[in-house]
Short mmCIF file of C-alpha atoms in Angstrom, two decimals:
data_model
loop_
_atom_site.label_atom_id
_atom_site.label_comp_id
_atom_site.label_asym_id
_atom_site.label_seq_id
_atom_site.Cartn_x
_atom_site.Cartn_y
_atom_site.Cartn_z
CA UNK A 1 19.29 -16.11 -29.43
CA UNK A 2 21.71 -13.61 -28.01
CA UNK A 3 20.79 -11.16 -25.18
CA UNK A 4 18.35 -9.79 -23.51
CA UNK A 5 15.71 -6.85 -23.92
CA UNK A 6 17.38 -3.30 -24.72
CA UNK A 7 15.19 -0.49 -23.78
CA UNK A 8 15.63 3.25 -25.28
CA UNK A 9 14.11 6.70 -24.82
CA UNK A 10 13.16 7.88 -28.16
CA UNK A 11 13.84 11.52 -29.18
CA UNK A 12 11.62 13.87 -30.99
CA UNK A 13 7.80 13.59 -30.83
CA UNK A 14 7.90 10.47 -28.59
CA UNK A 15 10.22 12.44 -25.66
CA UNK A 16 7.57 14.44 -24.64
CA UNK A 17 5.30 11.39 -24.57
CA UNK A 18 8.00 9.49 -22.66
CA UNK A 19 7.40 6.39 -25.46
CA UNK A 20 10.14 3.55 -25.21
CA UNK A 21 11.60 1.22 -27.61
CA UNK A 22 11.83 -2.28 -26.83
CA UNK A 23 14.31 -4.39 -28.47
CA UNK A 24 13.25 -8.34 -28.62
CA UNK A 25 13.94 -11.48 -30.45
CA UNK A 26 11.76 -12.54 -33.43
CA UNK A 27 8.91 -14.58 -33.00
CA UNK A 28 6.83 -16.46 -35.40
CA UNK A 29 4.17 -14.20 -34.67
CA UNK A 30 5.77 -11.24 -35.52
CA UNK A 31 6.08 -12.16 -39.28
CA UNK A 32 2.60 -10.37 -40.85
CA UNK A 33 3.58 -7.37 -38.91
CA UNK A 34 6.86 -7.07 -39.89
CA UNK A 35 5.83 -7.78 -43.79
CA UNK A 36 3.38 -4.93 -43.57
CA UNK A 37 6.11 -2.79 -42.12
CA UNK A 38 8.98 -3.92 -44.81
CA UNK A 39 6.23 -3.29 -47.75
CA UNK A 40 4.95 -0.09 -46.15
CA UNK A 41 8.20 1.59 -45.58
CA UNK A 42 9.69 0.56 -49.25
CA UNK A 43 6.52 2.52 -50.70
CA UNK A 44 6.66 4.96 -48.37
CA UNK A 45 10.40 5.99 -47.41
CA UNK A 46 12.48 4.43 -50.47
CA UNK A 47 9.99 5.45 -53.16
CA UNK A 48 12.18 8.49 -52.21
CA UNK A 49 15.27 7.33 -54.28
CA UNK A 50 13.90 4.70 -56.42
CA UNK A 51 11.05 4.49 -59.01
CA UNK A 52 8.06 3.30 -59.05
CA UNK A 53 8.59 0.39 -60.98
CA UNK A 54 11.54 -0.44 -58.77
CA UNK A 55 9.52 0.11 -55.70
CA UNK A 56 6.60 -2.48 -57.23
CA UNK A 57 9.14 -5.29 -57.56
CA UNK A 58 10.78 -4.35 -54.20
CA UNK A 59 7.59 -4.02 -52.47
CA UNK A 60 4.95 -6.27 -54.17
CA UNK A 61 1.38 -6.80 -53.16
CA UNK A 62 1.58 -10.77 -53.27
CA UNK A 63 4.78 -11.30 -51.17
CA UNK A 64 4.87 -14.95 -49.50
CA UNK A 65 4.35 -14.46 -45.80
CA UNK A 66 5.11 -18.35 -45.15
CA UNK A 67 8.72 -17.46 -46.77
CA UNK A 68 9.77 -14.47 -44.71
CA UNK A 69 8.36 -16.61 -41.58
CA UNK A 70 11.03 -19.33 -42.47
CA UNK A 71 13.59 -17.08 -43.63
CA UNK A 72 13.40 -14.96 -40.31
CA UNK A 73 12.98 -17.81 -38.03
CA UNK A 74 16.37 -18.90 -39.71
CA UNK A 75 18.45 -15.82 -39.07
CA UNK A 76 18.93 -13.75 -35.59
CA UNK A 77 16.13 -11.61 -36.26
CA UNK A 78 15.26 -8.54 -33.62
CA UNK A 79 12.26 -6.84 -33.46
CA UNK A 80 12.04 -3.06 -31.96
CA UNK A 81 8.47 -2.17 -30.41
CA UNK A 82 6.89 0.80 -29.15
CA UNK A 83 3.31 0.65 -27.40
CA UNK A 84 3.29 -2.68 -27.97
CA UNK A 85 3.41 -2.15 -31.83
CA UNK A 86 6.36 -3.18 -34.41
CA UNK A 87 8.52 -0.12 -35.68
CA UNK A 88 11.66 -1.97 -36.85
CA UNK A 89 13.48 -5.34 -37.37
CA UNK A 90 16.99 -6.39 -38.39
CA UNK A 91 18.34 -9.41 -39.43
CA UNK A 92 21.74 -11.35 -39.10
CA UNK A 93 23.49 -14.06 -40.53
CA UNK A 94 25.71 -16.19 -39.18
CA UNK A 95 28.40 -14.59 -41.55
CA UNK A 96 28.13 -11.28 -40.83
CA UNK A 97 25.78 -9.92 -43.36
CA UNK A 98 22.75 -7.89 -42.43
CA UNK A 99 20.01 -8.62 -44.95
CA UNK A 100 17.38 -6.20 -43.70
CA UNK A 101 17.07 -3.34 -41.25
CA UNK A 102 13.67 -1.06 -41.63
CA UNK A 103 11.90 1.39 -39.30
CA UNK A 104 8.35 1.92 -39.92
CA UNK A 105 7.78 5.15 -41.85
CA UNK A 106 6.50 7.24 -39.04
CA UNK A 107 9.39 6.37 -36.70
CA UNK A 108 12.12 7.49 -38.86
CA UNK A 109 15.06 9.33 -37.45
CA UNK A 110 14.44 8.75 -33.17
CA UNK A 111 17.05 6.27 -32.66
CA UNK A 112 15.08 2.48 -33.76
CA UNK A 113 17.59 1.60 -36.55
CA UNK A 114 20.36 2.52 -34.26
CA UNK A 115 19.58 0.65 -31.24
CA UNK A 116 18.81 -2.41 -33.73
CA UNK A 117 22.16 -1.65 -35.10
CA UNK A 118 23.75 -1.83 -31.87
CA UNK A 119 22.18 -5.22 -30.53
CA UNK A 120 22.87 -6.53 -33.85
CA UNK A 121 26.79 -5.83 -33.82
CA UNK A 122 26.82 -6.75 -30.02
CA UNK A 123 25.37 -10.38 -31.17
CA UNK A 124 27.96 -10.14 -34.08
CA UNK A 125 30.72 -9.80 -31.38
CA UNK A 126 29.92 -12.34 -29.20
CA UNK A 127 29.46 -14.84 -32.33
CA UNK A 128 33.67 -13.78 -33.26
CA UNK A 129 32.78 -12.02 -36.36
CA UNK A 130 35.18 -9.37 -36.90
CA UNK A 131 32.81 -7.47 -39.45
CA UNK A 132 29.31 -6.64 -40.45
CA UNK A 133 28.54 -6.00 -44.21
CA UNK A 134 25.34 -5.61 -46.04
CA UNK A 135 24.08 -4.45 -49.87
CA UNK A 136 22.45 -0.67 -48.87
CA UNK A 137 19.81 0.60 -50.59
CA UNK A 138 20.67 4.30 -51.60
CA UNK A 139 18.12 5.26 -49.05
CA UNK A 140 19.73 2.95 -46.25
CA UNK A 141 23.76 4.63 -47.18
CA UNK A 142 23.45 7.56 -45.57
CA UNK A 143 22.39 5.87 -41.97
CA UNK A 144 24.78 3.06 -42.46
CA UNK A 145 27.62 5.71 -42.91
CA UNK A 146 26.60 7.24 -39.81
CA UNK A 147 27.31 4.20 -38.13
CA UNK A 148 30.57 3.20 -39.44
CA UNK A 149 30.03 1.40 -42.53
CA UNK A 150 32.10 2.40 -45.55
CA UNK A 151 31.02 1.70 -49.36
CA UNK A 152 33.17 -1.21 -50.63
CA UNK A 153 31.47 -0.75 -54.27
CA UNK A 154 28.50 0.46 -56.01
CA UNK A 155 26.41 -2.51 -57.32
CA UNK A 156 23.65 -2.71 -60.12
CA UNK A 157 21.57 -5.72 -59.26
CA UNK A 158 18.26 -7.05 -61.66
CA UNK A 159 15.01 -8.09 -59.77
CA UNK A 160 12.48 -9.61 -61.97
CA UNK A 161 13.77 -7.88 -64.81
CA UNK A 162 14.05 -4.20 -63.04
CA UNK A 163 18.00 -2.67 -62.12
CA UNK A 164 18.67 -1.20 -58.72
CA UNK A 165 21.55 0.65 -57.67
CA UNK A 166 22.47 -0.39 -54.09
CA UNK A 167 25.98 -0.65 -52.36
CA UNK A 168 28.29 -3.14 -50.48
CA UNK A 169 28.79 -1.96 -47.14
CA UNK A 170 30.98 -3.02 -44.61
CA UNK A 171 31.96 -2.65 -41.06
CA UNK A 172 34.87 -3.42 -39.16
CA UNK A 173 33.89 -4.65 -35.21
#
């Protein structure tokens, strides 16, 4: 894995408490907490931009934790912790695709996603990549645009018979 830990002081409510976010490499024992964070975030945050039937397909009750463990282990995955609790994660494929970047619903807007993205970008540059790309949700699009990503195309994708809008986005690094 690339690099050492990064610490970042959070903004907002945590600032008065002096909380810090710690970015580290993924370990297998993180998988269940990451899956819970993913499901909860999609259901609580992405539900602002997607219909209930889309959310049910995106974050079902029967997620295969072993499949997630295998996938996260085979990517460059970073985890954000606050007070020993996982509050975000990002993964990077060797070709520069970011498949997932999620921050816990209760810790949005305090810089966790920015810190994860910065760690990922540093790793990508060290690998000699010239661009990062992703298929971003409606919810994630403004965050990514604020971090230098541009929309290449609006897409309609179908998952389990349900249609979604997302955006193919990229950033030159």
